[in-house]
Short mmCIF file of C-alpha atoms in Angstrom, two decimals:
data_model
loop_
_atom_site.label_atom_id
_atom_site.label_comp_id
_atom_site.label_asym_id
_atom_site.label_seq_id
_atom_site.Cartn_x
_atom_site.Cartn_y
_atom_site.Cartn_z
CA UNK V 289 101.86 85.19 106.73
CA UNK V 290 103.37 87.10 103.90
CA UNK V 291 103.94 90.73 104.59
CA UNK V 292 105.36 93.44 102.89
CA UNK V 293 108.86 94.91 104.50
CA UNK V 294 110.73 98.46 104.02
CA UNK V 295 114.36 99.39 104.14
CA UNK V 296 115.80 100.94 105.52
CA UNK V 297 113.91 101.27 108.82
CA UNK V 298 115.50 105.12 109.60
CA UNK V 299 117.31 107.28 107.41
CA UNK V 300 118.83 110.72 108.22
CA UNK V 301 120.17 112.90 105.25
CA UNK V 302 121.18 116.11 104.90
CA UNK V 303 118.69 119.01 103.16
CA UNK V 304 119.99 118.52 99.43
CA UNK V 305 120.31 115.11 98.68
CA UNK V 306 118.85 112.09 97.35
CA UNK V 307 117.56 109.29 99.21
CA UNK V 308 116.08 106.09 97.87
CA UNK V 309 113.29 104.41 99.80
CA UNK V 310 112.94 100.72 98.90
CA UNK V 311 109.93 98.07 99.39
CA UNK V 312 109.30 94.32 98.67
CA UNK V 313 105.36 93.85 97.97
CA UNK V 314 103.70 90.64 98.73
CA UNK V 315 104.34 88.30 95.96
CA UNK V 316 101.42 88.35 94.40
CA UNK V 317 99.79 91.31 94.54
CA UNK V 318 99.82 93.26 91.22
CA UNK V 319 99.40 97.63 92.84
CA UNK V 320 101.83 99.51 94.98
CA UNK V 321 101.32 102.24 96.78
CA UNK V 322 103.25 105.08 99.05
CA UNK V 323 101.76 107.03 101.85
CA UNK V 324 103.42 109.57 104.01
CA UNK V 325 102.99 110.77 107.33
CA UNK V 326 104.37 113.39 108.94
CA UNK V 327 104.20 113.82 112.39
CA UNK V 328 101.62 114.86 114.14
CA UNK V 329 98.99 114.70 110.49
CA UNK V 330 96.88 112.36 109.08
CA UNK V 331 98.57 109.25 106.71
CA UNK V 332 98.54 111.18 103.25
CA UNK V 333 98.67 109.27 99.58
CA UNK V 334 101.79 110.02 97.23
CA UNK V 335 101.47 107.46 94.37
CA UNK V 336 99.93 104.43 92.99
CA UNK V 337 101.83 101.86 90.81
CA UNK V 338 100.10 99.31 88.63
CA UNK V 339 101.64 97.47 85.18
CA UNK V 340 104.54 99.29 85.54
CA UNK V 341 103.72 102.76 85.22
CA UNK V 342 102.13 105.40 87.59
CA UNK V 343 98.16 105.78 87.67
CA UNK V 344 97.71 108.41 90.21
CA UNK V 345 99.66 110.85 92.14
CA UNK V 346 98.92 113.33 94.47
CA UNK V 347 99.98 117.20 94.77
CA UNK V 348 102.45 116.21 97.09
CA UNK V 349 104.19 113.97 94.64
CA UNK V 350 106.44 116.63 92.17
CA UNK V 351 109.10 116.67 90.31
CA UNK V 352 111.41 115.30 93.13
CA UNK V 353 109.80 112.01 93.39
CA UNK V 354 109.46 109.25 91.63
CA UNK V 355 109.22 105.29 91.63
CA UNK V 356 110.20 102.34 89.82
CA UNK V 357 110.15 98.60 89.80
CA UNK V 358 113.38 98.13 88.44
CA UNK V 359 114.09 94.68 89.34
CA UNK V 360 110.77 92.80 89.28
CA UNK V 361 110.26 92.79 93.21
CA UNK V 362 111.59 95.87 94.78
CA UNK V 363 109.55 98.91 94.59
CA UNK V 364 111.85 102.00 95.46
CA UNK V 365 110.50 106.09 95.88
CA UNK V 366 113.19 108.39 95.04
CA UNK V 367 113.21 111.72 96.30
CA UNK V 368 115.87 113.97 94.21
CA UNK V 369 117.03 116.53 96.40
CA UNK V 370 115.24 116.53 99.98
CA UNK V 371 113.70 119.54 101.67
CA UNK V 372 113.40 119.56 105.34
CA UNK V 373 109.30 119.41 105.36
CA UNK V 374 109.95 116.10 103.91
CA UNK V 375 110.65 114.57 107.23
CA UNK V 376 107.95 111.92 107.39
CA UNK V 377 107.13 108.63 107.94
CA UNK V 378 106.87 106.87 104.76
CA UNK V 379 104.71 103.49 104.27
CA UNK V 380 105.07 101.16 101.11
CA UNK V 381 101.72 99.52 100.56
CA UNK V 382 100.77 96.72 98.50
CA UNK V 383 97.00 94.94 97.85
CA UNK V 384 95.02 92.92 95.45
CA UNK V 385 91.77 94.18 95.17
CA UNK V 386 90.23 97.09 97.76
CA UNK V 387 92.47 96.41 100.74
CA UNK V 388 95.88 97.57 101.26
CA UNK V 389 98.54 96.15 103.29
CA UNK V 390 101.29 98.32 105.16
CA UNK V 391 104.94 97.50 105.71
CA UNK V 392 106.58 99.21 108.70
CA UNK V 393 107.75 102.52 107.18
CA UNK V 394 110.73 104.29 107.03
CA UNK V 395 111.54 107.37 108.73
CA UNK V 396 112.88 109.77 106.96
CA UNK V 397 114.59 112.75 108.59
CA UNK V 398 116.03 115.87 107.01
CA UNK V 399 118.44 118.02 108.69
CA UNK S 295 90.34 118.77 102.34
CA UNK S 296 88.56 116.90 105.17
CA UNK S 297 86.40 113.77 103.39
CA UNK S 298 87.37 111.43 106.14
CA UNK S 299 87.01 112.66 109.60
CA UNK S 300 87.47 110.89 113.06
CA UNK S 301 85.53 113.25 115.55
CA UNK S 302 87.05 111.36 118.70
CA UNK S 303 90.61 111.47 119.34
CA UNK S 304 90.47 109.23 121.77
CA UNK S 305 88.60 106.91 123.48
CA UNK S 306 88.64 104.81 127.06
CA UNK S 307 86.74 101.66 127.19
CA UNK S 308 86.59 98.67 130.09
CA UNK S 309 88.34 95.46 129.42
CA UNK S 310 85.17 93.28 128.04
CA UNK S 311 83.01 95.64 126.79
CA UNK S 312 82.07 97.58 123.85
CA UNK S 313 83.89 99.81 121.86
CA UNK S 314 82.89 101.74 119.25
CA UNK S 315 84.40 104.16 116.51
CA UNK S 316 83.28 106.16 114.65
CA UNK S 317 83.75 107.75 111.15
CA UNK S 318 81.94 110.56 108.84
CA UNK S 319 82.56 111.17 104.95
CA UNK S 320 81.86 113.77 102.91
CA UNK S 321 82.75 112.26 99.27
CA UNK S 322 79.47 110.64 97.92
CA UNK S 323 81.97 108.90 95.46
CA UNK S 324 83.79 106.65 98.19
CA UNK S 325 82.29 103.57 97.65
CA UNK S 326 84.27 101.15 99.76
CA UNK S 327 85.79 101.49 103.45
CA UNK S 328 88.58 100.17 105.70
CA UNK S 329 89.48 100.20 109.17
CA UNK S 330 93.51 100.43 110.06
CA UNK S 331 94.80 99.94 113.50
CA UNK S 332 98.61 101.65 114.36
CA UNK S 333 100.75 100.84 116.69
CA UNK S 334 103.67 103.55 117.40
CA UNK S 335 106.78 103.07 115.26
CA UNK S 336 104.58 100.48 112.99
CA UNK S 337 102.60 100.63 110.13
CA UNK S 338 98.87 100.36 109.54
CA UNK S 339 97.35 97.07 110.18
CA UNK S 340 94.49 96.19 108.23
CA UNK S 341 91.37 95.09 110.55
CA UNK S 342 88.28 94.80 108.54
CA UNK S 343 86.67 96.34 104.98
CA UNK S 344 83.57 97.30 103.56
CA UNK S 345 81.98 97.80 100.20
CA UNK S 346 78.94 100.40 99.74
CA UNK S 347 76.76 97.94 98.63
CA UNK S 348 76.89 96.42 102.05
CA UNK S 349 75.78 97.91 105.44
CA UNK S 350 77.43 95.21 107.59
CA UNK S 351 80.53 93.37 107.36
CA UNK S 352 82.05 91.11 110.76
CA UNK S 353 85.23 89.23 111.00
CA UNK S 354 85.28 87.37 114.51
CA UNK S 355 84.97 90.21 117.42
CA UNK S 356 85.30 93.17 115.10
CA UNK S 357 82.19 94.55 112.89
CA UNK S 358 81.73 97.24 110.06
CA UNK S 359 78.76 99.32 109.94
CA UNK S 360 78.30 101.26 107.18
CA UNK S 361 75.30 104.09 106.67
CA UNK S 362 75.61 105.46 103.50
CA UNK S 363 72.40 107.91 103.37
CA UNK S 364 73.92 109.40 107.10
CA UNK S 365 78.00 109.13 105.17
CA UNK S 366 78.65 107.43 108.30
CA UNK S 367 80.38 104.15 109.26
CA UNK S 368 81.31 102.72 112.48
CA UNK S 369 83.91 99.79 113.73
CA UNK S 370 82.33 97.82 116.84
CA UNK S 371 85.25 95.65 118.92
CA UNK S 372 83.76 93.37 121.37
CA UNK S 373 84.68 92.04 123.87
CA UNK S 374 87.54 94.66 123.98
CA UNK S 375 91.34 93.60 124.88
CA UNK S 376 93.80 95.36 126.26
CA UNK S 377 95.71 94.29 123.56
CA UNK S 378 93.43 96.81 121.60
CA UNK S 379 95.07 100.08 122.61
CA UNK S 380 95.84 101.37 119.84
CA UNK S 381 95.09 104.32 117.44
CA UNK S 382 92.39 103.23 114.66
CA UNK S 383 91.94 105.00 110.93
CA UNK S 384 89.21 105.12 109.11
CA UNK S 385 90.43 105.19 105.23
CA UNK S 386 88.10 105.46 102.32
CA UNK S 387 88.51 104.89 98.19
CA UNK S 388 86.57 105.32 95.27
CA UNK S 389 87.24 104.34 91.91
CA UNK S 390 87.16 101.64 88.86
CA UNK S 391 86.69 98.19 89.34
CA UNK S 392 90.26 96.77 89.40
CA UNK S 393 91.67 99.92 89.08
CA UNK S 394 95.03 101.29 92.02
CA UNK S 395 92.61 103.27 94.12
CA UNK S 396 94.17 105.58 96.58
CA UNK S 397 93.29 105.91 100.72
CA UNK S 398 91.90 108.84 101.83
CA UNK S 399 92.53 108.48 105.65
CA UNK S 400 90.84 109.80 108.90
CA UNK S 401 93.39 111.64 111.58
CA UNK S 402 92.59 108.30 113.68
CA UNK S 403 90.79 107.59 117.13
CA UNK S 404 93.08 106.48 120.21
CA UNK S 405 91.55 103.62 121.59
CA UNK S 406 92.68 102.47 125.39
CA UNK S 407 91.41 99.36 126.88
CA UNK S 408 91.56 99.15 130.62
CA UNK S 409 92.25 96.12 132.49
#
């Protein structure tokens, strides 16, 4: 069953600097998605992707961040220069229609 | 900024019975539903989905309700597993037809089964 995967699975960086979050979708589906959790809180959207371009972002999702396709099957989130509240767990998700599927997340810690 | 809210967070049921989740919304707009279950360390796993114009949706021992005059919707497992334990979200979206439409997610119900 196809599934969508994250690397890498844990990442520790200092406060500062940039990390790149990558995701392979399921082949066919056609919008991406990232989600955030931090510990303890609810699963919280950051940004949709469809046709190549952004269509909705939240208030969490500044300046720092941002996404790209850039190869045709990886979807990446790039935070700039990390703050320690963004210590989360971040999920990639991909769908067709109304449901979304998860990969594993990545765990992102800030020190 | 509560739209989606899980009352119960958590929830003991016996091996074979019933269990039953629940979910309230606030945001007339959401207009179609999904249930997640979590494992630790994992990501969500999609269960089961609704759209508003339906009240009932099943897929083999799990069942949607949905109530949309109440805002309320409900996920029935039965018989429950042990291999059920798990936490559950409720998510909800609104939105165009064939548009991205983000997940507004409840903080989750832990569900244990005992043997």
């Amino acid at each position: 069953e196809p599934e969508v995967t994250q690397t890498p699975s844990h990442q520790v960086t200092q406060m500062g600097q940039e990390v790149i979050l990558r995701c392979v979708p399921i082949s066919n589906h056609l919008y991406f998605y990232w989600y955030r959790q931090i510990l303890g809180q609810k699963v919280e959207f950051l940004v949709s992707f469809y046709n190549n371009e952004i269509s909705e972002k939240s208030e969490i999702f500044d300046d720092q961040f941002s996404v790209e396709r850039p190869d045709g099957s990886n979807f990446t989130l790039k935070i700039r220069s990390t703050k320690l509240e963004d210590s989360a767990m971040y999920f990639c998700a991909t769908g067709e229609l109304g449901e979304q599927y998860f990969g594993p997340g990545t765990r992102l810690t800030v020190t | 900024d509560q739209q989606v809210k899980q009352n119960s967070p958590s929830l003991s049921v016996q091996e074979g019975r019933i269990s039953i989740l629940n979910c309230d919304y606030t945001n007339s707009m959401f207009d179609y539903f999904l249930w997640y279950k979590k494992y630790p360390a994992e990501g969500p796993t999609f269960l089961i989905s609704i759209s508003s114009i339906k009240d009932k949706n099943e897929d083999g021992r799990f069942t949607v309700f949905l109530n949309k005059s109440a805002k309320h919707l409900s996920l029935h497992i039965v018989p429950s597993q042990p291999g059920d334990s798990a936490v559950y979200f409720c998510a909800a979206s609104a939105g165009l037809v064939g548009s991205a439409r983000q997940l507004t997610f409840g903080s989750g119900t832990q569900l244990t089964v005992l043997p």
